[in-house]
Coordinates of C-alpha atoms and ligand atoms in Angstrom, one line a residue:
X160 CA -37.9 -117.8 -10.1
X161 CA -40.7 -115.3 -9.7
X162 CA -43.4 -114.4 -11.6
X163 CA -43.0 -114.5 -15.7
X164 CA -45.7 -112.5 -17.6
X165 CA -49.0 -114.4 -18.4
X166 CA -48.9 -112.6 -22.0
X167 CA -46.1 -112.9 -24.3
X168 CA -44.0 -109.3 -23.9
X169 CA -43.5 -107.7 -27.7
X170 CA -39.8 -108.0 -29.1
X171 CA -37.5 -105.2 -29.5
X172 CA -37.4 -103.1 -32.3
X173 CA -34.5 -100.9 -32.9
X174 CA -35.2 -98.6 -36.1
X175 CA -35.0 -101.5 -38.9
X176 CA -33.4 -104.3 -36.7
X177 CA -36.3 -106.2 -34.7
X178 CA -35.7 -109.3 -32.9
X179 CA -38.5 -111.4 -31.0
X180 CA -36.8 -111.1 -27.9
X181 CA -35.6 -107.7 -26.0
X182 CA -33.0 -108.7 -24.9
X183 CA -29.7 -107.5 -25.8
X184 CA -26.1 -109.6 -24.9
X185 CA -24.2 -107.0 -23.4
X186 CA -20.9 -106.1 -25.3
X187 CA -17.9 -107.7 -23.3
X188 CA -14.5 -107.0 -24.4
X189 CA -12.6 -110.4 -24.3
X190 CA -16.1 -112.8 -24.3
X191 CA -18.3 -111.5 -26.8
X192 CA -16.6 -113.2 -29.6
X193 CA -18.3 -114.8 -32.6
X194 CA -18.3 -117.9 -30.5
X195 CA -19.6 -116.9 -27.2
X196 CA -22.6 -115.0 -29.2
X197 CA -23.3 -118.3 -31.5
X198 CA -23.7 -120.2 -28.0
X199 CA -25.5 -117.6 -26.2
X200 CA -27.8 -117.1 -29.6
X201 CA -27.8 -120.9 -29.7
X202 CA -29.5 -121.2 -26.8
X203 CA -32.3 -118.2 -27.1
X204 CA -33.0 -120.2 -30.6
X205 CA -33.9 -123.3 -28.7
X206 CA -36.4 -122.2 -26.9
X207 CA -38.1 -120.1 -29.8
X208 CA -36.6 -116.6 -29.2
X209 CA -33.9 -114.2 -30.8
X210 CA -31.9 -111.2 -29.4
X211 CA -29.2 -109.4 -30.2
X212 CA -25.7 -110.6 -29.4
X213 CA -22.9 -107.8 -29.8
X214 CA -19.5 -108.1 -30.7
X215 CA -16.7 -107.1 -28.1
X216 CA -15.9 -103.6 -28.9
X217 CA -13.3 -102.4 -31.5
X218 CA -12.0 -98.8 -31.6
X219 CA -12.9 -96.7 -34.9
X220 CA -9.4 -95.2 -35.2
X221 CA -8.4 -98.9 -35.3
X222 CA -10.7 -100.1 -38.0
X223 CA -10.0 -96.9 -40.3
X224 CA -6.4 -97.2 -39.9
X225 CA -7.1 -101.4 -40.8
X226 CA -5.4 -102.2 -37.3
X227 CA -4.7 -106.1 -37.5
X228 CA -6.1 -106.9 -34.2
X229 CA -9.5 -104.9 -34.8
X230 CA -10.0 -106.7 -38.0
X231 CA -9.6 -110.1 -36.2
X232 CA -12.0 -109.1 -33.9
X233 CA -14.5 -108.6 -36.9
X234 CA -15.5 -112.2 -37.5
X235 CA -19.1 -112.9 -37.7
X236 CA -20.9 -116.5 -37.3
X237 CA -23.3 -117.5 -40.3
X238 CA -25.8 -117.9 -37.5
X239 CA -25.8 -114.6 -36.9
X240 CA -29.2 -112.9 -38.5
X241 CA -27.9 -109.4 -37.0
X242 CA -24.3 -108.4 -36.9
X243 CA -24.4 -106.2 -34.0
X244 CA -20.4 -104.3 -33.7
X245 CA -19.7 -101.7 -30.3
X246 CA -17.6 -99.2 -31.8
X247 CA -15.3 -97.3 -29.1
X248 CA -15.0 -93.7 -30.4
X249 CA -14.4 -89.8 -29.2
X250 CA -13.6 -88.5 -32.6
X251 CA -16.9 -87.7 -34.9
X252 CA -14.5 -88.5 -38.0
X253 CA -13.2 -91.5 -37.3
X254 CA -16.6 -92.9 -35.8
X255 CA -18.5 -91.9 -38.9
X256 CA -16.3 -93.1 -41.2
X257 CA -16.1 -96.3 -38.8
X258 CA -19.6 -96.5 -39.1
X259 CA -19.6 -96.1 -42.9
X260 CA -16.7 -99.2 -43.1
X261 CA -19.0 -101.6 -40.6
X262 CA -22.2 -100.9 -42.7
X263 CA -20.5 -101.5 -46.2
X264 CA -17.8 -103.7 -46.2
X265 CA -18.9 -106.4 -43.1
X266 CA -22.6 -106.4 -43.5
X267 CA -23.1 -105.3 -40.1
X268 CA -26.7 -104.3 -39.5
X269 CA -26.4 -102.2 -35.9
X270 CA -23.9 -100.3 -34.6
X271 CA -23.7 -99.8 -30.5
X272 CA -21.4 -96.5 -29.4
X273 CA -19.3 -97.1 -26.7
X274 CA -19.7 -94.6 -24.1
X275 CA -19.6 -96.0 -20.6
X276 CA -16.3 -97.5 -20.3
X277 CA -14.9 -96.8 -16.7
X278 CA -11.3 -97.8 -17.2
X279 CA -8.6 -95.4 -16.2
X280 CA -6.6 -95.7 -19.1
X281 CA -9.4 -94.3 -21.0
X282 CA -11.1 -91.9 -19.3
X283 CA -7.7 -90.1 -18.8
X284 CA -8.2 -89.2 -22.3
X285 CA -11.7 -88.2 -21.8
X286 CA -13.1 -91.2 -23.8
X287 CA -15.7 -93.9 -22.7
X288 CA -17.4 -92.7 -19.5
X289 CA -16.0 -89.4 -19.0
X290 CA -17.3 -88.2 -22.6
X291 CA -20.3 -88.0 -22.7
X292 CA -19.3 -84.6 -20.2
X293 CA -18.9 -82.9 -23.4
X294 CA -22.8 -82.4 -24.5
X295 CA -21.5 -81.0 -27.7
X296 CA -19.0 -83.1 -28.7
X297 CA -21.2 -86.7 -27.5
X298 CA -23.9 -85.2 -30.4
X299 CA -21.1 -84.6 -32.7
X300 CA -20.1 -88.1 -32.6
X301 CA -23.8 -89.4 -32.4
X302 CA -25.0 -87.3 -35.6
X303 CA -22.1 -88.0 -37.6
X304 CA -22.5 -92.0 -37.0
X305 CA -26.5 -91.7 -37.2
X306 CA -25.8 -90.3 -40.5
X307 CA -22.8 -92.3 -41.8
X308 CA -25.3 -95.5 -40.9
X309 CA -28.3 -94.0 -42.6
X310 CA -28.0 -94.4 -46.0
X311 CA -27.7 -99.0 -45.1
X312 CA -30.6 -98.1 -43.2
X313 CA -29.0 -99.4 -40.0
X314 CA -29.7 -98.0 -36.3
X315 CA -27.3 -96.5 -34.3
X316 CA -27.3 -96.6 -30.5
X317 CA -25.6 -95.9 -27.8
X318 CA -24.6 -97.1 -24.0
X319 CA -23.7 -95.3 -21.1
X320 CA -23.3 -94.7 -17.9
X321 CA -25.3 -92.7 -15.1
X322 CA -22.1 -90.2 -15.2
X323 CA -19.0 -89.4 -14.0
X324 CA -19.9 -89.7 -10.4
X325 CA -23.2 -88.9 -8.6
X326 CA -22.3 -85.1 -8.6
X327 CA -21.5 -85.5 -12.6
X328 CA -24.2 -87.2 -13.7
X329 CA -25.2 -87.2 -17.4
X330 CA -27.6 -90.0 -18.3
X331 CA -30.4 -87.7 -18.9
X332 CA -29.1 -85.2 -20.9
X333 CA -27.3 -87.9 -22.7
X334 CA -30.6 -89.1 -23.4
X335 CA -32.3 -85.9 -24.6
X336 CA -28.9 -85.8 -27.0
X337 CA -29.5 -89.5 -28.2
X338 CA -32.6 -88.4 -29.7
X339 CA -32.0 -85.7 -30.9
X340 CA -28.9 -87.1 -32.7
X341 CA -31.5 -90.1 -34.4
X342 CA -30.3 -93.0 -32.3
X343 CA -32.5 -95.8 -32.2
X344 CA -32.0 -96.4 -28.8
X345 CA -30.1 -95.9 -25.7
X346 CA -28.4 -98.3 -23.4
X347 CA -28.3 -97.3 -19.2
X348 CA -25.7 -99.1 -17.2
X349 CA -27.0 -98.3 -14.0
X350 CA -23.6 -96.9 -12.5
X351 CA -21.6 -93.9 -12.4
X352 CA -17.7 -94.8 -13.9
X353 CA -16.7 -94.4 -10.0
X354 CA -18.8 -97.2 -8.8
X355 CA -16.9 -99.1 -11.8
X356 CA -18.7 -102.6 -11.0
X357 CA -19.0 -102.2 -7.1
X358 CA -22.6 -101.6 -5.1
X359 CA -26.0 -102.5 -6.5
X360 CA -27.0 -101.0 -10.4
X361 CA -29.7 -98.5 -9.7
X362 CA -32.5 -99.3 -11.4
X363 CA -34.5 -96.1 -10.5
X364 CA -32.3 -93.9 -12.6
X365 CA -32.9 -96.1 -15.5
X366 CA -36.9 -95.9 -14.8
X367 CA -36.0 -91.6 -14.6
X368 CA -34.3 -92.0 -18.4
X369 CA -37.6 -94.1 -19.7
X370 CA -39.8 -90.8 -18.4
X371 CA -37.4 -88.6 -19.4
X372 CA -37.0 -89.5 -23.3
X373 CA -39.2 -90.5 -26.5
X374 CA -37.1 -93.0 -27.7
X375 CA -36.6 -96.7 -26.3
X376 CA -34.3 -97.3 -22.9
X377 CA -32.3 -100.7 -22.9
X378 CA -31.7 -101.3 -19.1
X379 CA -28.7 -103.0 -17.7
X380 CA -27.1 -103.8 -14.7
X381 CA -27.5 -106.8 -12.2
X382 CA -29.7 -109.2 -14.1
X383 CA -28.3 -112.7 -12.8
X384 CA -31.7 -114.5 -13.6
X385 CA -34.2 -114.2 -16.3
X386 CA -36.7 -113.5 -13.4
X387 CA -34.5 -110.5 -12.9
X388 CA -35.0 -109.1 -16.2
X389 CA -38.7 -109.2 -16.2
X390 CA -38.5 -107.3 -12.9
X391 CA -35.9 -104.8 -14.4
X392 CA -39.1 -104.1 -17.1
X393 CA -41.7 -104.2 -14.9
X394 CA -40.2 -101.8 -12.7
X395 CA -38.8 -99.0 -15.4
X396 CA -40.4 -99.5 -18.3
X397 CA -37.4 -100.2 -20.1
X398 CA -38.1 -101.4 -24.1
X399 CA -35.7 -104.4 -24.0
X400 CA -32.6 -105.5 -21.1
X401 CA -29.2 -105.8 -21.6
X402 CA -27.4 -109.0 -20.0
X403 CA -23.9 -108.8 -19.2
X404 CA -22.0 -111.1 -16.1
X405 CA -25.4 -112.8 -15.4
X406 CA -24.4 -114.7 -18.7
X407 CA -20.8 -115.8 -17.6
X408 CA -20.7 -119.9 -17.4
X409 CA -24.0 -119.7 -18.2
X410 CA -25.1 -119.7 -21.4
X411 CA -28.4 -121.3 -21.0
X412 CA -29.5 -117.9 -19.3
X413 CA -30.0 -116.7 -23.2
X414 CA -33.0 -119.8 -22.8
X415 CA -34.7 -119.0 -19.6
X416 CA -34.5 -115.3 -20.8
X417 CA -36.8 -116.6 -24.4
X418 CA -39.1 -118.0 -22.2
X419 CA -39.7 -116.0 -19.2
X420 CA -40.9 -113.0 -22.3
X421 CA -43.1 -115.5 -24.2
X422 CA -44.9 -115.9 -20.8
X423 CA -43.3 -119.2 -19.9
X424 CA -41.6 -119.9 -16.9
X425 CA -38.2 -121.8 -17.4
X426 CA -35.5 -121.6 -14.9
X427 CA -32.6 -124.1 -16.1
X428 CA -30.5 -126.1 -13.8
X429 CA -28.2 -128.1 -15.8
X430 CA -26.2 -131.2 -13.8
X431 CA -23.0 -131.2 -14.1
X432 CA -23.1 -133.3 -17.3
X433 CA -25.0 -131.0 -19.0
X434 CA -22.9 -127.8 -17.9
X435 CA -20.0 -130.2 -19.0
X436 CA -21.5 -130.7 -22.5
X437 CA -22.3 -127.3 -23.1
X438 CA -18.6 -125.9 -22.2
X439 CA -17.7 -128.5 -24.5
X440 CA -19.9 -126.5 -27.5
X441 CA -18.6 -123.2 -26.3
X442 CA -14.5 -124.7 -26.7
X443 CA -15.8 -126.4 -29.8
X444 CA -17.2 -122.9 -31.1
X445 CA -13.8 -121.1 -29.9
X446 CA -11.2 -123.2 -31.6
X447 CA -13.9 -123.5 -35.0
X448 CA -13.7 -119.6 -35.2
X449 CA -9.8 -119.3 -33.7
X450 CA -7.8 -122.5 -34.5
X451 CA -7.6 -124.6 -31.3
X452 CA -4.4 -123.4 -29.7
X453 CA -5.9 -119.9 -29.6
X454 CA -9.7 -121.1 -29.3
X455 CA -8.6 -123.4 -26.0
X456 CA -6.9 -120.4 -24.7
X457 CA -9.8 -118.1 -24.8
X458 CA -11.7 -120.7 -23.2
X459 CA -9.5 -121.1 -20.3
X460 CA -11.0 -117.5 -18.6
X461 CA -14.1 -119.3 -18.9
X462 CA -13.5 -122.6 -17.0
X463 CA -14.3 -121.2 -13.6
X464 CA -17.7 -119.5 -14.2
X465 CA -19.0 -122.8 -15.6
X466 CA -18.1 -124.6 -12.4
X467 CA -19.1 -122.1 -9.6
X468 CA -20.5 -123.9 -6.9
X469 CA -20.1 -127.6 -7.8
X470 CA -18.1 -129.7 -6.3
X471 CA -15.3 -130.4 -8.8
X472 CA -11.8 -130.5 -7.4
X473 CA -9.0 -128.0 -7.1
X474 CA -6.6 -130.3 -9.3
X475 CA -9.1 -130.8 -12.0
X476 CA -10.3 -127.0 -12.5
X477 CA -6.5 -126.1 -12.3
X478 CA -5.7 -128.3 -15.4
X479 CA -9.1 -127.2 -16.9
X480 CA -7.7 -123.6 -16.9
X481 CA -4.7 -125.1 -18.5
X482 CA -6.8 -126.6 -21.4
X483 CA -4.3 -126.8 -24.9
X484 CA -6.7 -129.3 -27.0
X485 CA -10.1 -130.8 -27.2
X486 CA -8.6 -134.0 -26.7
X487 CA -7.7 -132.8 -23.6
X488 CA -10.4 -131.4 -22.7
X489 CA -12.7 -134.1 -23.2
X490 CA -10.4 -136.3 -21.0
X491 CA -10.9 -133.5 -18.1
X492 CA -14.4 -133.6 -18.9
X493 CA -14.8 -136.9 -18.0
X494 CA -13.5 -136.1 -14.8
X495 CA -16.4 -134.6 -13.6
X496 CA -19.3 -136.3 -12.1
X497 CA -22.5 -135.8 -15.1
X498 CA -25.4 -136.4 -12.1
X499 CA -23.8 -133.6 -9.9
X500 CA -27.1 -131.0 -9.5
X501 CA -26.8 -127.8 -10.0
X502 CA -25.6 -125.6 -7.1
X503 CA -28.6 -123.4 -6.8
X504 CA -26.9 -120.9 -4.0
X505 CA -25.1 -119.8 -6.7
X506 CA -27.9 -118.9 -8.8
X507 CA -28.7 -114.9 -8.3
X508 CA -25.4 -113.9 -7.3
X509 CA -22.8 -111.7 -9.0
X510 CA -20.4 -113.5 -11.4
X511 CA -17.1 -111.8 -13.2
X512 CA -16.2 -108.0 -12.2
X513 CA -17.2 -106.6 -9.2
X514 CA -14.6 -104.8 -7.6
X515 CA -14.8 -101.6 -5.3
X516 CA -15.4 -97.9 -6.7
X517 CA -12.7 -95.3 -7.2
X518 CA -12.0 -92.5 -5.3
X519 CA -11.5 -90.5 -7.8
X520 CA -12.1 -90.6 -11.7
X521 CA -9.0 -89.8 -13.9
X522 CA -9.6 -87.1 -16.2
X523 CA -7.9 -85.1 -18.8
X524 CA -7.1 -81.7 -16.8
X525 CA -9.8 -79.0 -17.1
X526 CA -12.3 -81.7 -18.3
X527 CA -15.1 -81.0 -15.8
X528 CA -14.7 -77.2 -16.5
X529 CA -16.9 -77.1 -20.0
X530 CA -19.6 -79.3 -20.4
X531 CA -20.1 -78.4 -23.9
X532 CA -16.9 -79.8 -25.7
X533 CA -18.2 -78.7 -29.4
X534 CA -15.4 -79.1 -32.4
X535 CA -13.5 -80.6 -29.5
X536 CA -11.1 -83.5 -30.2
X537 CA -9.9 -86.2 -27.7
X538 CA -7.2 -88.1 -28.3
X539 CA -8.4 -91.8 -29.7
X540 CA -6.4 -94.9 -29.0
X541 CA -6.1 -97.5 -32.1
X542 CA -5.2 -100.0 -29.6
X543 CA -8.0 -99.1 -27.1
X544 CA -9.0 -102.7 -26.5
X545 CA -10.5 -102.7 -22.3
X546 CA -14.2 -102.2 -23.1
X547 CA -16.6 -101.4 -20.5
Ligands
FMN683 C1 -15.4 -108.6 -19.0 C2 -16.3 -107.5 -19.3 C3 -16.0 -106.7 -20.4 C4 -16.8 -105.6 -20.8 N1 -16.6 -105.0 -21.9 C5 -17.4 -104.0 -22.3 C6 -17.3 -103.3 -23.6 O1 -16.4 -103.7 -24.4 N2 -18.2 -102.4 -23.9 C7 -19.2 -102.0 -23.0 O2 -20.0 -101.1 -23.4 N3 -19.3 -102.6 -21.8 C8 -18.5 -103.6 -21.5 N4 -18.7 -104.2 -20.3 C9 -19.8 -103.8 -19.4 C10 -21.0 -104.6 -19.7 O3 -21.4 -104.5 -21.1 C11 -22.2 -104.2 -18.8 O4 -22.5 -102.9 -19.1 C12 -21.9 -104.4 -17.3 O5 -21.2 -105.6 -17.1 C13 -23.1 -104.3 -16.5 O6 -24.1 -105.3 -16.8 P1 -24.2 -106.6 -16.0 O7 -24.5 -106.3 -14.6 O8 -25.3 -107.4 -16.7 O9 -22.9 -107.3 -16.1 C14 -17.9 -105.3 -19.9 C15 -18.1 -106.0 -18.8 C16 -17.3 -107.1 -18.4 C17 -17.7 -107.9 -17.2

């Protein structure tokens, strides 16, 4: 771990949300649950910090329509100071009313706009990362939600992309539109859809947005380590970070993250018992908020993050990825040796997508043809569930 700041950096403040820490748990389709963000906020808490910790997306055409698996998605922990939603969106109706549904009827105090999501499936219909393309239409969406949230006094943002692909590149004038529109802030993933999760995330275009715009940059991409996210501010400027894979198996980053901004230096390295104990929480957590059959199933994905790099054996992780009950799984648990250190070659190095880039980004036909895209509409998915 390198250098933490000798003075305590300020928190984050996003229009009337403000949390100690800037630090934002990126939305993950499929892991951001109620559960996972009551761990990860868990964690920030006891070491004297707060963030923001946002729900897996849900689509707006799903909530308006009262979709049954968007409303399950919509579950909230009682720890949970902020409820921070990612709405998935290309239709300014539908988000604003969205909007106006999150606000009044779940309490939700920011709203996130979804507009960096490389998967084919959506960008074929010009939605997540191929939309913001449309200059026009992206501030359609963005002033309709911005105003739909205004009246609850709750910020809008949005995330995004670098662009299409480095010849369609439209961080900055998404940017200039952001701000114009009212958002409170504006989340960079430094990488174009193409590069998907593949190469390095290029933090120079994310220092380019902060010169570029009066109105605060969350950066994101490639922070493994809490050392990684003070870098990340030192070198662009960024108001607050926004932690993603780095998380994955490892909770306790949300802890080194609290300290490394209040000036301290903590780097944890749990043993195996304690990495043990704390997936124990997190399948505790899961089946509290889902029942256990579901809850032990959700936890299954998680099973090999928490034990990259140590030594436990093929048989045991196989039946850990198996789990059906806590019984069970505290009899695996026991399995595993508690004094085991932890692995540091694993610390720093990409966890969960990676992948290599696309050739090509599928588009609607003609997409790339007018940039503008003004009282535009692109079909929305009520079943869009993929994410980012
Ligand atoms: C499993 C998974 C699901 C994701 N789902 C979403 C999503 O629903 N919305 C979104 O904006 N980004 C999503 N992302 C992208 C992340 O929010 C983040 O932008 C990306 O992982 C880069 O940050 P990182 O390097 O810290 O992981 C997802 C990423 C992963 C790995």
């Amino acid at each position: 771990m390198s250098a933490a700041p000798t003075t305590p950096t300020p928190g984050l403040t996003l229009g009337s949300v403000r949390v100690a820490t800037p630090v934002v748990l990126a939305p993950m389709a499929g892991i951001t649950n109620a559960a996972y963000r009551r761990l990860c906020l868990e964690s920030m808490r006891a070491q004297g910090g707060d963030g923001l910790f946002v729900c897996e997306m849900i689509t707006s055409r799903g909530l308006v329509e009262r979709d049954e698996t968007t409303l399950k998605m919509l579950v909230f922990d009682e720890l949970e100071t902020v409820r921070s939603v990612q709405l998935y969106g290309t239709d300014p109706a539908y988000v604003a009313k969205a909007t106006e549904i999150l606000c009044a009827e779940y309490g939700v105090g920011h709203i996130d706009l979804n507009f960096g999501c490389p998967v084919p499936k959506v960008t074929r219909k010009g939605g997540g990362g191929a939309l913001p393309w449309k200059r026009g239409l992206l501030g359609e969406i963005l002033e309709q939600s911005v105003a739909a949230a205004a009246p609850y006094d709750v910020p809008v943002t949005m995330k995004t992309r670098k662009g299409i692909d480095e010849d369609h590149l439209t961080y900055l004038d998404a940017g200039r539109i952001a701000q114009e529109a009212g958002c409170a802030a504006i989340a960079l993933h430094g990488r174009t859809v193409a590069q998907a999760y593949s190469g390095e995330a290029d933090w120079d275009a994310i220092a380019d947005l902060v010169a570029h715009v009066d109105l605060p940059v969350l950066g994101n991409g490639d922070i493994w380590e809490a050392s990684d996210a003070l870098r990340m501010v030192e070198r662009t400027g960024v108001a607050g970070v926004v932690v993603g894979r780095g998380c994955l198996g490892r909770p306790w980053l949300f802890r080194d993250l609290a300290a490394a901004f209040a000036g301290e230096q903590v780097a944890t390295l749990p043993t195996l018992g304690e990495v043990s104990a704390m997936m124990r929480r997190h399948a505790e957590l899961l089946c509290e908020h889902m029942g256990e059959e579901r809850g032990c199933k959700e936890f299954r994905k998680h099973v090999s993050w928490y034990l990259k790099g140590f030594a436990a054996g093929g048989e045991l992780r196989r039946s850990l990825a198996l789990v059906e009950s806590l019984v069970g799984l505290d009899r695996m648990l026991e399995e595993l040796d508690p004094d085991e250190p932890f692995p540091t070659q694993a610390l720093g190095t990409p966890r969960g997508r990676q992948g290599s880039p696309r050739a090509r980004v599928v588009l609607p036909e003609g997409w790339l043809d007018d940039a503008d895209g003004s009282g535009s509409s692109v079909h929305e998915d009520a079943a869009e569930l993929s994410g980012g």
